[in-house]
CSV table of C-alpha atoms in Angstrom, one decimal:
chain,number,residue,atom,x,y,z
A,1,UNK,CA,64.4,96.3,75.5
A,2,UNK,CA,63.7,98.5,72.6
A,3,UNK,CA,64.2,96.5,69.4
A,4,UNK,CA,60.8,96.1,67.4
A,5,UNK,CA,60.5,92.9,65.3
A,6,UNK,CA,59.0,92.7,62.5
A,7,UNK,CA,56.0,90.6,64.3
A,8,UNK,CA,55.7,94.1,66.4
A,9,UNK,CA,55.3,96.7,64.3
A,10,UNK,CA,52.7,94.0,61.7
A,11,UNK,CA,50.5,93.9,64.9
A,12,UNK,CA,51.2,97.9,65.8
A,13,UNK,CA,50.3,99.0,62.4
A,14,UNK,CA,47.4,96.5,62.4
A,15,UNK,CA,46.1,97.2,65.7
A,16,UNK,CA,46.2,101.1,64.9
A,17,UNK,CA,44.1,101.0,61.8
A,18,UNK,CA,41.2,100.2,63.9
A,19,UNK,CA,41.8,102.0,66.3
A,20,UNK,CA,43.1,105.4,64.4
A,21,UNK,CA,39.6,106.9,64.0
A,22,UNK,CA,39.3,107.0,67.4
A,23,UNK,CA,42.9,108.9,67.8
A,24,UNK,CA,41.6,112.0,69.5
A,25,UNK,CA,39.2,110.3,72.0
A,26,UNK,CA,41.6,108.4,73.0
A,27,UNK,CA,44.1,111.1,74.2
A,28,UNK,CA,41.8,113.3,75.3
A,29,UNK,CA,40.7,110.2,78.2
A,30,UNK,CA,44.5,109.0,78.5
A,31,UNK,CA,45.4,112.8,79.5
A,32,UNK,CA,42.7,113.8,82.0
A,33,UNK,CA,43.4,109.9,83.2
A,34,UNK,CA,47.1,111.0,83.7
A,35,UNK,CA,46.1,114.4,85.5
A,36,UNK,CA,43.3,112.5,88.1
A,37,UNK,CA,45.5,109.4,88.4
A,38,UNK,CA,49.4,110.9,88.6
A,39,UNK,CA,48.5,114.3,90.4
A,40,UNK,CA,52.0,115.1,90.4
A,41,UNK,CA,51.9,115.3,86.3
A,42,UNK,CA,49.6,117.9,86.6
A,43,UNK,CA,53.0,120.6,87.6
A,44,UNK,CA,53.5,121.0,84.1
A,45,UNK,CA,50.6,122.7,83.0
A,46,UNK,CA,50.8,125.2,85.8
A,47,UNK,CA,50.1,127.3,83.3
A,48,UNK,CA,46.7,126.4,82.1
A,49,UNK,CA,44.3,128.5,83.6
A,50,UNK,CA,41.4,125.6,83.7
A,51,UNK,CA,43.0,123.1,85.3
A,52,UNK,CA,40.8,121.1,85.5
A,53,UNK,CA,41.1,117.2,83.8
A,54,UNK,CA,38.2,117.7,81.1
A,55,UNK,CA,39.3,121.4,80.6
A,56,UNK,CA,39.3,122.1,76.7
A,57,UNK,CA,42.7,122.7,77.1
A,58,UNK,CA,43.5,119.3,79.0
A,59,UNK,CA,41.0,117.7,75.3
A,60,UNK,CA,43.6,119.6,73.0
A,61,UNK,CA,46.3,118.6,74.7
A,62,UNK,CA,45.7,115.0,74.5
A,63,UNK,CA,44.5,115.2,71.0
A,64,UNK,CA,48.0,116.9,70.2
A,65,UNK,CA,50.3,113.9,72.5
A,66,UNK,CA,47.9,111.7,70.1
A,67,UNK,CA,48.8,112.4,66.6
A,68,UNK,CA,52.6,112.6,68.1
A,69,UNK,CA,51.9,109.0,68.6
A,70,UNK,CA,50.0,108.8,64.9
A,71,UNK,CA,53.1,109.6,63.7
A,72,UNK,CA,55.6,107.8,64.9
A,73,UNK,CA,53.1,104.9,64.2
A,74,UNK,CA,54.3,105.8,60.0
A,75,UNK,CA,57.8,106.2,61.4
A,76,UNK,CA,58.2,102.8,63.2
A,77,UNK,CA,60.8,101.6,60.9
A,78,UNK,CA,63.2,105.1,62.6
A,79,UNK,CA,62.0,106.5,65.6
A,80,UNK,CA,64.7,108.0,66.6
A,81,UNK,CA,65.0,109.7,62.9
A,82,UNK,CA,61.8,110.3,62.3
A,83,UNK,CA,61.3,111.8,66.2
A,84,UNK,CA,64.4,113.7,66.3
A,85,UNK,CA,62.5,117.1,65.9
A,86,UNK,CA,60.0,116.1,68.5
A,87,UNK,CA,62.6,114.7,70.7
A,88,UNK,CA,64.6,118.4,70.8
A,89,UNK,CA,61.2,119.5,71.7
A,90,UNK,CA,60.7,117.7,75.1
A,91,UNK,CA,64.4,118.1,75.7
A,92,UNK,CA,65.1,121.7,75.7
A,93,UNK,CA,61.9,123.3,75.9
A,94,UNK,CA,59.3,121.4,77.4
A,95,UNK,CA,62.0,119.4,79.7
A,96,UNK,CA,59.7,116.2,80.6
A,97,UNK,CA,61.0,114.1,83.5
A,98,UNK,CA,61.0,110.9,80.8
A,99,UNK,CA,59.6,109.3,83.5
A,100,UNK,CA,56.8,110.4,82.7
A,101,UNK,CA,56.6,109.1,79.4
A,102,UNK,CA,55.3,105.5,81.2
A,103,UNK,CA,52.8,106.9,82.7
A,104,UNK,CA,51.1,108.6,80.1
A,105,UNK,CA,51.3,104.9,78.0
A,106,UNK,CA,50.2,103.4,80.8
A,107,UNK,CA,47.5,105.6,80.6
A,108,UNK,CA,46.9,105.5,76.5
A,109,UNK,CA,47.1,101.8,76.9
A,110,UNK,CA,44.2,101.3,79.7
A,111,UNK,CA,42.1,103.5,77.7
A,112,UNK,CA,42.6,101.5,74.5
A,113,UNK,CA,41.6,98.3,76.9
A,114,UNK,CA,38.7,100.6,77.5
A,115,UNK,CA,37.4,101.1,74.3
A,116,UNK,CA,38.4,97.7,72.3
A,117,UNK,CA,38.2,95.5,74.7
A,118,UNK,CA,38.5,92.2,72.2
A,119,UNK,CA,41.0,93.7,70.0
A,120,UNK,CA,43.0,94.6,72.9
A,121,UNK,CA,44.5,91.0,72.9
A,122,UNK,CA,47.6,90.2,75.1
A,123,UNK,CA,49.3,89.6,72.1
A,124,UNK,CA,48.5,93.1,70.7
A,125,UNK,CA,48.9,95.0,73.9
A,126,UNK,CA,52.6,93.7,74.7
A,127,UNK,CA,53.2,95.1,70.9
A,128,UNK,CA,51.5,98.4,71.6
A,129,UNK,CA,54.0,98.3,74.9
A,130,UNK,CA,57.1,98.0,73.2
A,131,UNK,CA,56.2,100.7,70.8
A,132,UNK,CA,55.7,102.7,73.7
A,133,UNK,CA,58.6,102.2,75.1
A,134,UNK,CA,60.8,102.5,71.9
A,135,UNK,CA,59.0,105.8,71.6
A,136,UNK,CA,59.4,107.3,74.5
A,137,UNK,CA,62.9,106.7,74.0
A,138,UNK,CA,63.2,108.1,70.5
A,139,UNK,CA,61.8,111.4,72.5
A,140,UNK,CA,64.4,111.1,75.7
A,141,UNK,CA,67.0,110.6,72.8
A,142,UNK,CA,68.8,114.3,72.8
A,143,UNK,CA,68.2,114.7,76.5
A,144,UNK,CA,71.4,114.3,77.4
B,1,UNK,CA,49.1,104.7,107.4
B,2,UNK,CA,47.1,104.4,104.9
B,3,UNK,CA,44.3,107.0,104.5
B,4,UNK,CA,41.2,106.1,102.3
B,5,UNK,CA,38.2,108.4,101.6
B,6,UNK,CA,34.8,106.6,101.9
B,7,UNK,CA,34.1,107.1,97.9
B,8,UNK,CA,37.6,104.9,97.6
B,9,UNK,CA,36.4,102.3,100.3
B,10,UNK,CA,33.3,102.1,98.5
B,11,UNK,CA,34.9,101.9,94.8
B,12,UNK,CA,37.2,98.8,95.8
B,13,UNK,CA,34.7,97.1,97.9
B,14,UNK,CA,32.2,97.5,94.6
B,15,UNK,CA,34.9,96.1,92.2
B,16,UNK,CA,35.5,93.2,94.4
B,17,UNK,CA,32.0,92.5,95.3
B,18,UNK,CA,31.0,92.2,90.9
B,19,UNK,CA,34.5,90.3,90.3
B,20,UNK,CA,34.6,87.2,88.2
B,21,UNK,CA,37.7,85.8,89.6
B,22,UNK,CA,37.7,82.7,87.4
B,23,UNK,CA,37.5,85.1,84.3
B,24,UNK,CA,39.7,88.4,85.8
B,25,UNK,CA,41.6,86.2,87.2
B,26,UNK,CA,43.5,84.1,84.7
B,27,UNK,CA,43.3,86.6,82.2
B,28,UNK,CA,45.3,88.8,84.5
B,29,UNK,CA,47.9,86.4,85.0
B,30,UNK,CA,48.3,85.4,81.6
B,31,UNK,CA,48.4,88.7,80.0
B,32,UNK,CA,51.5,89.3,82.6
B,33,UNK,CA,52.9,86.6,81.5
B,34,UNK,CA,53.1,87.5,77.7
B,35,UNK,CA,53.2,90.8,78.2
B,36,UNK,CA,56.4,90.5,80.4
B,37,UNK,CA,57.7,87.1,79.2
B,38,UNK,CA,60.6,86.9,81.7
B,39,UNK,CA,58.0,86.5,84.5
B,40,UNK,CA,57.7,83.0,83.3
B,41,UNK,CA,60.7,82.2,85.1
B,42,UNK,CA,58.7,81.4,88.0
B,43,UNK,CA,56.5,79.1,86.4
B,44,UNK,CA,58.8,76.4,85.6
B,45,UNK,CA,56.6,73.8,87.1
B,46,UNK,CA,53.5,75.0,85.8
B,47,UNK,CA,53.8,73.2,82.0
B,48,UNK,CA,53.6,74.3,78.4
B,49,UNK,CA,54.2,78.3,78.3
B,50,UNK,CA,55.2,78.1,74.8
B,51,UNK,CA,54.1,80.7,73.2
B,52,UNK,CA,50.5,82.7,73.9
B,53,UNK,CA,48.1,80.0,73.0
B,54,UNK,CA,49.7,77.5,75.2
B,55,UNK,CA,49.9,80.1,78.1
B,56,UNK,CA,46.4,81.1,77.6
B,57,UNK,CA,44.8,77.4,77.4
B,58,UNK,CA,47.1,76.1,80.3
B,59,UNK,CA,45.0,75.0,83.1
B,60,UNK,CA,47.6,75.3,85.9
B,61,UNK,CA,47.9,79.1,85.1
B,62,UNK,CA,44.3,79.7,85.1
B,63,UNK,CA,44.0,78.0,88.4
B,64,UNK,CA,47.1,80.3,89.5
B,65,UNK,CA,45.7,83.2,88.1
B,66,UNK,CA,42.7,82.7,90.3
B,67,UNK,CA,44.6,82.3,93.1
B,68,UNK,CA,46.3,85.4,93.2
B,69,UNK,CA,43.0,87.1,92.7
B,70,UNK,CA,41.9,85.5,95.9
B,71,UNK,CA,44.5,86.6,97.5
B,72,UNK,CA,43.8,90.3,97.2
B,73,UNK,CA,40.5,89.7,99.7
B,74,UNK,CA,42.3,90.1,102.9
B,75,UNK,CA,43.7,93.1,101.5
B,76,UNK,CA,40.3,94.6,100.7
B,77,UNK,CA,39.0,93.3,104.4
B,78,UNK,CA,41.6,95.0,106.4
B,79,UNK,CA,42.2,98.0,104.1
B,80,UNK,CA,43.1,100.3,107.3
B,81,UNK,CA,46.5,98.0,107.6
B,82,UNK,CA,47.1,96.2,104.5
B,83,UNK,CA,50.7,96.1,105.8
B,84,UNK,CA,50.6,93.8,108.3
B,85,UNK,CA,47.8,91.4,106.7
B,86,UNK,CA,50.7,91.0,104.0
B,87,UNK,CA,53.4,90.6,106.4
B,88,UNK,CA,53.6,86.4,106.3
B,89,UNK,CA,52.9,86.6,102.8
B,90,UNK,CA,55.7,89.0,102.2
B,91,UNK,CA,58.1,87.0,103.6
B,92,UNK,CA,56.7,83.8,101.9
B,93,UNK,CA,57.4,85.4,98.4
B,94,UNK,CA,60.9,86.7,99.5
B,95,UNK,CA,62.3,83.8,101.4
B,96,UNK,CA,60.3,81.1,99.7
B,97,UNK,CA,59.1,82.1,96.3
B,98,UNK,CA,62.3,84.1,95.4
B,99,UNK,CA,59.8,86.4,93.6
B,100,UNK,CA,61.5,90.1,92.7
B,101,UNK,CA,59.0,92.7,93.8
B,102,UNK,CA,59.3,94.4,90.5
B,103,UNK,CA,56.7,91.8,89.1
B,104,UNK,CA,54.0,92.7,92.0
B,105,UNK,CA,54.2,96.0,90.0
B,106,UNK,CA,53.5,94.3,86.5
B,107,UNK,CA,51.4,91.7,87.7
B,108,UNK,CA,49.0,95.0,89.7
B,109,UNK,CA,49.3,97.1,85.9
B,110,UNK,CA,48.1,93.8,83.9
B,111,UNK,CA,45.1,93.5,86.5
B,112,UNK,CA,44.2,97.2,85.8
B,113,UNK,CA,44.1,96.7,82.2
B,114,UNK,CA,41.9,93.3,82.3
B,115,UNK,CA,39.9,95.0,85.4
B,116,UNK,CA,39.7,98.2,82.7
B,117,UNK,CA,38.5,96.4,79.6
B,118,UNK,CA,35.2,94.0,81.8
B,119,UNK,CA,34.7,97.7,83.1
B,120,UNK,CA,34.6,99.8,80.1
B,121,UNK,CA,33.6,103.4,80.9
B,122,UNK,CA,32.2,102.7,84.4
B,123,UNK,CA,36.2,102.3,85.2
B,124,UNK,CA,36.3,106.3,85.4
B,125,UNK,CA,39.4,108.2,85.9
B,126,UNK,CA,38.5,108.1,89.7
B,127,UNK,CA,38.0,104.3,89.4
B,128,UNK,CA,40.8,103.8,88.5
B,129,UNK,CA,43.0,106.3,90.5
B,130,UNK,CA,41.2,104.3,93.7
B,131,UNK,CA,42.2,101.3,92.1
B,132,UNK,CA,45.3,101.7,91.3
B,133,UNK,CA,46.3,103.2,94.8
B,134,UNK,CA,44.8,100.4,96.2
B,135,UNK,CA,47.0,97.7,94.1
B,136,UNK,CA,50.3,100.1,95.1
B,137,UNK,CA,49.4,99.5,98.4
B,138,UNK,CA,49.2,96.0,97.9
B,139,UNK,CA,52.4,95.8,96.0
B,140,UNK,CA,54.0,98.0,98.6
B,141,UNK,CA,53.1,95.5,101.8
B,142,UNK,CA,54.0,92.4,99.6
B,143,UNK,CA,57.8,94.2,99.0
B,144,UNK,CA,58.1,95.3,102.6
B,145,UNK,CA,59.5,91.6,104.5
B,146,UNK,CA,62.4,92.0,101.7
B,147,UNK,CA,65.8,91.6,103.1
């Protein structure tokens, strides 16, 4: 399910320079999104001591899962490669159900229908989708 | 059952009572269907699905599309037991459509992104979280006359 053509990532990399600028807003929504919409994603940042959805720390956050995704965006061509730092990351220290990895594009990809809603073609959003997906599974890579 | 907090009661019954189901409604239905291509399958019958221009200019889809939409009204009259409103309907997409509930799933996340984009910021995180429980329990009650 995870192979990108090379139709994908033209439309990815297109798609992203318009919408790059607005990188941070983007994952500051799609988090707080995630923590009012999924409740249950909320038990990993039993730590934060504002827990709230539009706490600065909830902003950072998404700002921070946001440039992840800037990245990978110059790495399409090796996700796995390029992500293999990343993916160690969410495997032995963060330890991320990668189920949760949908959600949160679920969540990236409602906001981006948010905020461009004529760019945000079909055509475009089942690209975005699969680079999600291939993503998320460049991170769930060293797992197990 | 089902509990629903007036503010959600009053978010769905706002979204439906603004909806433009012959614009939400195809484009729903079409993005599904180039989104997740393999939904197609049941759409044999329905002509050119080609590629995305065909699908999104194809009048029988559109039609469809609209359809479906419709179909979420009884859901949003008898929100208290969704359940049984759904229970024929379950059992006509089992035993007659053949349709694998998986696609109530994709068909409910292609809604929320078409609902999301008319919407723009007045579909809030709390919009949607209403929304979205609202379609689970819609794709719930349509997968529950499965056998």
């Amino acid at each position: 399910m995870t192979t990108l053509t090379e139709k994908d990532k033209k439309a990815v990399r297109a798609f992203w320079s318009k919408v790059s600028g607005k990188a941070e807003d983007i994952g500051a929504d799609a988090l707080s999104r995630m923590l009012i919409v999924y409740p249950q994603t909320k038990t990993y940042f039993a730590h934060w001591k504002d827990q709230s959805p539009t706490s600065p720390m909830a902003k950072k956050h998404g700002i921070t899962v946001m440039s992840g995704v800037a990245d990978a965006v110059t790495k399409i061509d090796d996700l796995k490669g390029g992500l293999l730092s990343l993916s160690e990351l969410h495997a032995f220290t963060l330890r991320v159900d990668p189920a949760n990895f949908k959600i949160i594009s679920h969540n990236i990809l409602v906001v981006m229908a948010i905020m461009f809603p004529t760019d945000f073609t079909p055509e475009v959003h089942v690209a975005m989708d699969k680079f999600l997906a291939a993503l998320a599974l460049a991170l769930a890579e060293k797992y197990r | 059952m089902v509990e629903w907090t007036d503010q959600e009661r009053s978010i769905i019954n706002g979204i439906f009572a603004n909806l433009d189901y012959e614009d939400i409604g195809p484009k729903a239905l079409c993005r599904c269907l180039i989104v997740y291509p393999w939904t197609q399958r049941y759409f044999g019958a329905f002509g050119n699905l080609y590629n995305a221009d065909a699908i999104k200019t194809n009048p029988n889809i559109a039609a469809h599309g609209i359809k479906v939409l419709h179909g979420l009204d009884r859901a949003v009259k008898n929100m208290d037991d969704i359940k049984a409103t759904y229970a024929e309907l379950s059992v006509l997409h089992s035993e007659k459509l053949h349709v694998d509930p998986d696609n109530f799933r994709l068909l409910a996340d292609c809604l929320s992104i078409v609902v999301a984009a008319k919407m723009g910021s007045a579909f809030t995180p709390y919009v949607q979280a209403a929304w979205q429980k609202f379609l689970a329990v819609v794709v719930s009650a349509l997968g529950r006359q499965y056998h």
